[in-house]
Amino acid sequence: GAYGYDIENVGDITVGDNGVAIYSKRKSTGPSTVTSTGNITVGKYSVGIYGNEVQNSGNLNVGNSGTGIFSQGGNVDLTGGTITVGSDQAAAVYANGDGQTVTAHAGSDISIGDNSFGILVEKGAGSAGNKVVSNIAAINNLGNETVYIYSNDNRTGAQVINNTDLTASGSFNYGIYSAGEVINNSNINFGAGDGNIGIFSTHGGTA
């Protein structure tokens, strides 16, 4: 039909390359909701959950150049489990709507392959900025050319709040790359390797 439905997943789903494990369109009354407690494994260039509002507490394993959760509207909450993504521009969470909040709660975890992203936020067509909040205790496995939080959103309300200790073992990593406001309350240890940047503020953002 023209509109989507709410989805609840409690099972395990495996999809190969160029596929989507769970897909939900927007409802006529607003964003649809996907709630997943199961384990999802997808291959290269694939998406684990494609939807709007997402609540995930299961494990997501994503191949190279894939996306764990893609959201075009509504909030994304990681309440448990681990999202593990491969290399080559993969992303654990990718959101590109308006007025969204992406929250990585304590008890969830993200593991990022080389040349990939943890949380990737781009601004949508509207005027309301998106917000990222990371409450994961620590991420200690940033390798090479990774970005933990990336946001090109410089609209009103765009904000990144980081409460996660970050440690890099390799080179050319960014802890936070943002065009909006950045509030960092945790330690960033990027002493190993070369060319690492803890916080990079661009397009008039503040940090």
PDB file of N, CA and C in Angstrom, residues 36-81:
ATOM      1  N   SER A  36      12.969  -3.930  17.331  1.00  0.00           N
ATOM      2  CA  SER A  36      13.675  -5.178  17.053  1.00  0.00           C
ATOM      3  C   SER A  36      14.507  -5.609  18.245  1.00  0.00           C
ATOM      4  N   THR A  37      14.246  -6.835  18.706  1.00  0.00           N
ATOM      5  CA  THR A  37      15.057  -7.440  19.762  1.00  0.00           C
ATOM      6  C   THR A  37      15.827  -8.644  19.237  1.00  0.00           C
ATOM      7  N   GLY A  38      15.600  -9.001  17.990  1.00  0.00           N
ATOM      8  CA  GLY A  38      16.270 -10.146  17.391  1.00  0.00           C
ATOM      9  C   GLY A  38      17.628  -9.790  16.821  1.00  0.00           C
ATOM     10  N   ASN A  39      18.341 -10.805  16.348  1.00  0.00           N
ATOM     11  CA  ASN A  39      19.652 -10.610  15.748  1.00  0.00           C
ATOM     12  C   ASN A  39      19.518 -10.552  14.228  1.00  0.00           C
ATOM     13  N   ILE A  40      20.171  -9.562  13.625  1.00  0.00           N
ATOM     14  CA  ILE A  40      20.081  -9.343  12.190  1.00  0.00           C
ATOM     15  C   ILE A  40      21.479  -9.377  11.593  1.00  0.00           C
ATOM     16  N   THR A  41      21.646 -10.152  10.527  1.00  0.00           N
ATOM     17  CA  THR A  41      22.919 -10.226   9.819  1.00  0.00           C
ATOM     18  C   THR A  41      22.664  -9.939   8.343  1.00  0.00           C
ATOM     19  N   VAL A  42      23.389  -8.957   7.787  1.00  0.00           N
ATOM     20  CA  VAL A  42      23.230  -8.625   6.368  1.00  0.00           C
ATOM     21  C   VAL A  42      24.602  -8.513   5.721  1.00  0.00           C
ATOM     22  N   GLY A  43      24.633  -8.695   4.399  1.00  0.00           N
ATOM     23  CA  GLY A  43      25.880  -8.690   3.658  1.00  0.00           C
ATOM     24  C   GLY A  43      26.293  -7.318   3.178  1.00  0.00           C
ATOM     25  N   LYS A  44      27.146  -7.304   2.179  1.00  0.00           N
ATOM     26  CA  LYS A  44      27.659  -6.065   1.614  1.00  0.00           C
ATOM     27  C   LYS A  44      26.542  -5.256   0.947  1.00  0.00           C
ATOM     28  N   TYR A  45      26.639  -3.938   1.091  1.00  0.00           N
ATOM     29  CA  TYR A  45      25.688  -2.997   0.468  1.00  0.00           C
ATOM     30  C   TYR A  45      24.249  -3.231   0.934  1.00  0.00           C
ATOM     31  N   SER A  46      24.079  -3.807   2.088  1.00  0.00           N
ATOM     32  CA  SER A  46      22.738  -4.130   2.591  1.00  0.00           C
ATOM     33  C   SER A  46      22.370  -3.258   3.779  1.00  0.00           C
ATOM     34  N   VAL A  47      21.080  -3.278   4.124  1.00  0.00           N
ATOM     35  CA  VAL A  47      20.556  -2.495   5.246  1.00  0.00           C
ATOM     36  C   VAL A  47      19.865  -3.440   6.219  1.00  0.00           C
ATOM     37  N   GLY A  48      20.173  -3.298   7.501  1.00  0.00           N
ATOM     38  CA  GLY A  48      19.511  -4.128   8.504  1.00  0.00           C
ATOM     39  C   GLY A  48      18.066  -3.705   8.725  1.00  0.00           C
ATOM     40  N   ILE A  49      17.858  -2.441   9.092  1.00  0.00           N
ATOM     41  CA  ILE A  49      16.516  -1.893   9.321  1.00  0.00           C
ATOM     42  C   ILE A  49      16.384  -0.596   8.537  1.00  0.00           C
ATOM     43  N   TYR A  50      15.371  -0.538   7.671  1.00  0.00           N
ATOM     44  CA  TYR A  50      15.101   0.647   6.859  1.00  0.00           C
ATOM     45  C   TYR A  50      13.720   1.149   7.256  1.00  0.00           C
ATOM     46  N   GLY A  51      13.669   2.340   7.869  1.00  0.00           N
ATOM     47  CA  GLY A  51      12.364   2.804   8.315  1.00  0.00           C
ATOM     48  C   GLY A  51      12.378   4.226   8.817  1.00  0.00           C
ATOM     49  N   ASN A  52      11.583   4.446   9.854  1.00  0.00           N
ATOM     50  CA  ASN A  52      11.432   5.770  10.430  1.00  0.00           C
ATOM     51  C   ASN A  52      11.873   5.722  11.896  1.00  0.00           C
ATOM     52  N   GLU A  53      10.914   5.626  12.806  1.00  0.00           N
ATOM     53  CA  GLU A  53      11.277   5.492  14.218  1.00  0.00           C
ATOM     54  C   GLU A  53      11.730   4.059  14.480  1.00  0.00           C
ATOM     55  N   VAL A  54      12.898   3.913  15.125  1.00  0.00           N
ATOM     56  CA  VAL A  54      13.472   2.589  15.339  1.00  0.00           C
ATOM     57  C   VAL A  54      13.914   2.447  16.789  1.00  0.00           C
ATOM     58  N   GLN A  55      13.533   1.314  17.390  1.00  0.00           N
ATOM     59  CA  GLN A  55      13.993   0.951  18.731  1.00  0.00           C
ATOM     60  C   GLN A  55      14.655  -0.411  18.622  1.00  0.00           C
ATOM     61  N   ASN A  56      15.971  -0.432  18.823  1.00  0.00           N
ATOM     62  CA  ASN A  56      16.720  -1.673  18.612  1.00  0.00           C
ATOM     63  C   ASN A  56      17.496  -2.076  19.856  1.00  0.00           C
ATOM     64  N   SER A  57      17.351  -3.361  20.236  1.00  0.00           N
ATOM     65  CA  SER A  57      18.145  -3.911  21.332  1.00  0.00           C
ATOM     66  C   SER A  57      18.808  -5.228  20.943  1.00  0.00           C
ATOM     67  N   GLY A  58      18.710  -5.598  19.676  1.00  0.00           N
ATOM     68  CA  GLY A  58      19.341  -6.822  19.197  1.00  0.00           C
ATOM     69  C   GLY A  58      20.705  -6.538  18.594  1.00  0.00           C
ATOM     70  N   ASN A  59      21.404  -7.603  18.209  1.00  0.00           N
ATOM     71  CA  ASN A  59      22.692  -7.464  17.546  1.00  0.00           C
ATOM     72  C   ASN A  59      22.491  -7.331  16.042  1.00  0.00           C
ATOM     73  N   LEU A  60      23.186  -6.372  15.439  1.00  0.00           N
ATOM     74  CA  LEU A  60      23.181  -6.191  13.990  1.00  0.00           C
ATOM     75  C   LEU A  60      24.603  -6.365  13.476  1.00  0.00           C
ATOM     76  N   ASN A  61      24.778  -7.267  12.535  1.00  0.00           N
ATOM     77  CA  ASN A  61      26.070  -7.464  11.883  1.00  0.00           C
ATOM     78  C   ASN A  61      25.919  -7.097  10.417  1.00  0.00           C
ATOM     79  N   VAL A  62      26.711  -6.119   9.982  1.00  0.00           N
ATOM     80  CA  VAL A  62      26.528  -5.513   8.667  1.00  0.00           C
ATOM     81  C   VAL A  62      27.815  -5.633   7.870  1.00  0.00           C
ATOM     82  N   GLY A  63      27.707  -6.040   6.605  1.00  0.00           N
ATOM     83  CA  GLY A  63      28.866  -6.189   5.746  1.00  0.00           C
ATOM     84  C   GLY A  63      29.434  -4.863   5.272  1.00  0.00           C
ATOM     85  N   ASN A  64      30.487  -4.944   4.485  1.00  0.00           N
ATOM     86  CA  ASN A  64      31.140  -3.748   3.957  1.00  0.00           C
ATOM     87  C   ASN A  64      30.160  -2.895   3.154  1.00  0.00           C
ATOM     88  N   SER A  65      30.264  -1.591   3.340  1.00  0.00           N
ATOM     89  CA  SER A  65      29.449  -0.609   2.610  1.00  0.00           C
ATOM     90  C   SER A  65      27.961  -0.726   2.932  1.00  0.00           C
ATOM     91  N   GLY A  66      27.617  -1.370   4.024  1.00  0.00           N
ATOM     92  CA  GLY A  66      26.225  -1.520   4.417  1.00  0.00           C
ATOM     93  C   GLY A  66      25.828  -0.543   5.510  1.00  0.00           C
ATOM     94  N   THR A  67      24.550  -0.614   5.919  1.00  0.00           N
ATOM     95  CA  THR A  67      24.007   0.266   6.960  1.00  0.00           C
ATOM     96  C   THR A  67      23.208  -0.560   7.948  1.00  0.00           C
ATOM     97  N   GLY A  68      23.473  -0.370   9.230  1.00  0.00           N
ATOM     98  CA  GLY A  68      22.721  -1.099  10.241  1.00  0.00           C
ATOM     99  C   GLY A  68      21.281  -0.627  10.330  1.00  0.00           C
ATOM    100  N   ILE A  69      21.088   0.670  10.564  1.00  0.00           N
ATOM    101  CA  ILE A  69      19.761   1.273  10.670  1.00  0.00           C
ATOM    102  C   ILE A  69      19.742   2.533   9.826  1.00  0.00           C
ATOM    103  N   PHE A  70      18.769   2.617   8.913  1.00  0.00           N
ATOM    104  CA  PHE A  70      18.572   3.812   8.103  1.00  0.00           C
ATOM    105  C   PHE A  70      17.213   4.407   8.441  1.00  0.00           C
ATOM    106  N   SER A  71      17.196   5.684   8.847  1.00  0.00           N
ATOM    107  CA  SER A  71      15.955   6.335   9.254  1.00  0.00           C
ATOM    108  C   SER A  71      15.787   7.658   8.532  1.00  0.00           C
ATOM    109  N   GLN A  72      14.581   7.854   7.989  1.00  0.00           N
ATOM    110  CA  GLN A  72      14.255   9.097   7.295  1.00  0.00           C
ATOM    111  C   GLN A  72      13.340  10.010   8.115  1.00  0.00           C
ATOM    112  N   GLY A  73      12.983   9.593   9.310  1.00  0.00           N
ATOM    113  CA  GLY A  73      12.122  10.413  10.154  1.00  0.00           C
ATOM    114  C   GLY A  73      11.762   9.676  11.418  1.00  0.00           C
ATOM    115  N   GLY A  74      11.639  10.388  12.537  1.00  0.00           N
ATOM    116  CA  GLY A  74      11.395   9.732  13.811  1.00  0.00           C
ATOM    117  C   GLY A  74      12.706   9.468  14.537  1.00  0.00           C
ATOM    118  N   ASN A  75      12.605   9.168  15.814  1.00  0.00           N
ATOM    119  CA  ASN A  75      13.791   8.963  16.637  1.00  0.00           C
ATOM    120  C   ASN A  75      14.343   7.554  16.500  1.00  0.00           C
ATOM    121  N   VAL A  76      15.633   7.433  16.722  1.00  0.00           N
ATOM    122  CA  VAL A  76      16.304   6.134  16.726  1.00  0.00           C
ATOM    123  C   VAL A  76      16.898   5.914  18.106  1.00  0.00           C
ATOM    124  N   ASP A  77      16.532   4.797  18.738  1.00  0.00           N
ATOM    125  CA  ASP A  77      17.024   4.475  20.073  1.00  0.00           C
ATOM    126  C   ASP A  77      17.716   3.118  20.053  1.00  0.00           C
ATOM    127  N   LEU A  78      19.003   3.121  20.403  1.00  0.00           N
ATOM    128  CA  LEU A  78      19.753   1.884  20.582  1.00  0.00           C
ATOM    129  C   LEU A  78      19.769   1.601  22.077  1.00  0.00           C
ATOM    130  N   THR A  79      19.002   0.600  22.503  1.00  0.00           N
ATOM    131  CA  THR A  79      18.839   0.345  23.932  1.00  0.00           C
ATOM    132  C   THR A  79      19.616  -0.875  24.412  1.00  0.00           C
ATOM    133  N   GLY A  80      20.214  -1.615  23.498  1.00  0.00           N
ATOM    134  CA  GLY A  80      20.995  -2.795  23.852  1.00  0.00           C
ATOM    135  C   GLY A  80      21.586  -3.407  22.612  1.00  0.00           C
ATOM    136  N   GLY A  81      22.335  -4.481  22.780  1.00  0.00           N
ATOM    137  CA  GLY A  81      22.934  -5.152  21.639  1.00  0.00           C
ATOM    138  C   GLY A  81      24.123  -4.390  21.085  1.00  0.00           C
TER     139      GLY A  81
END
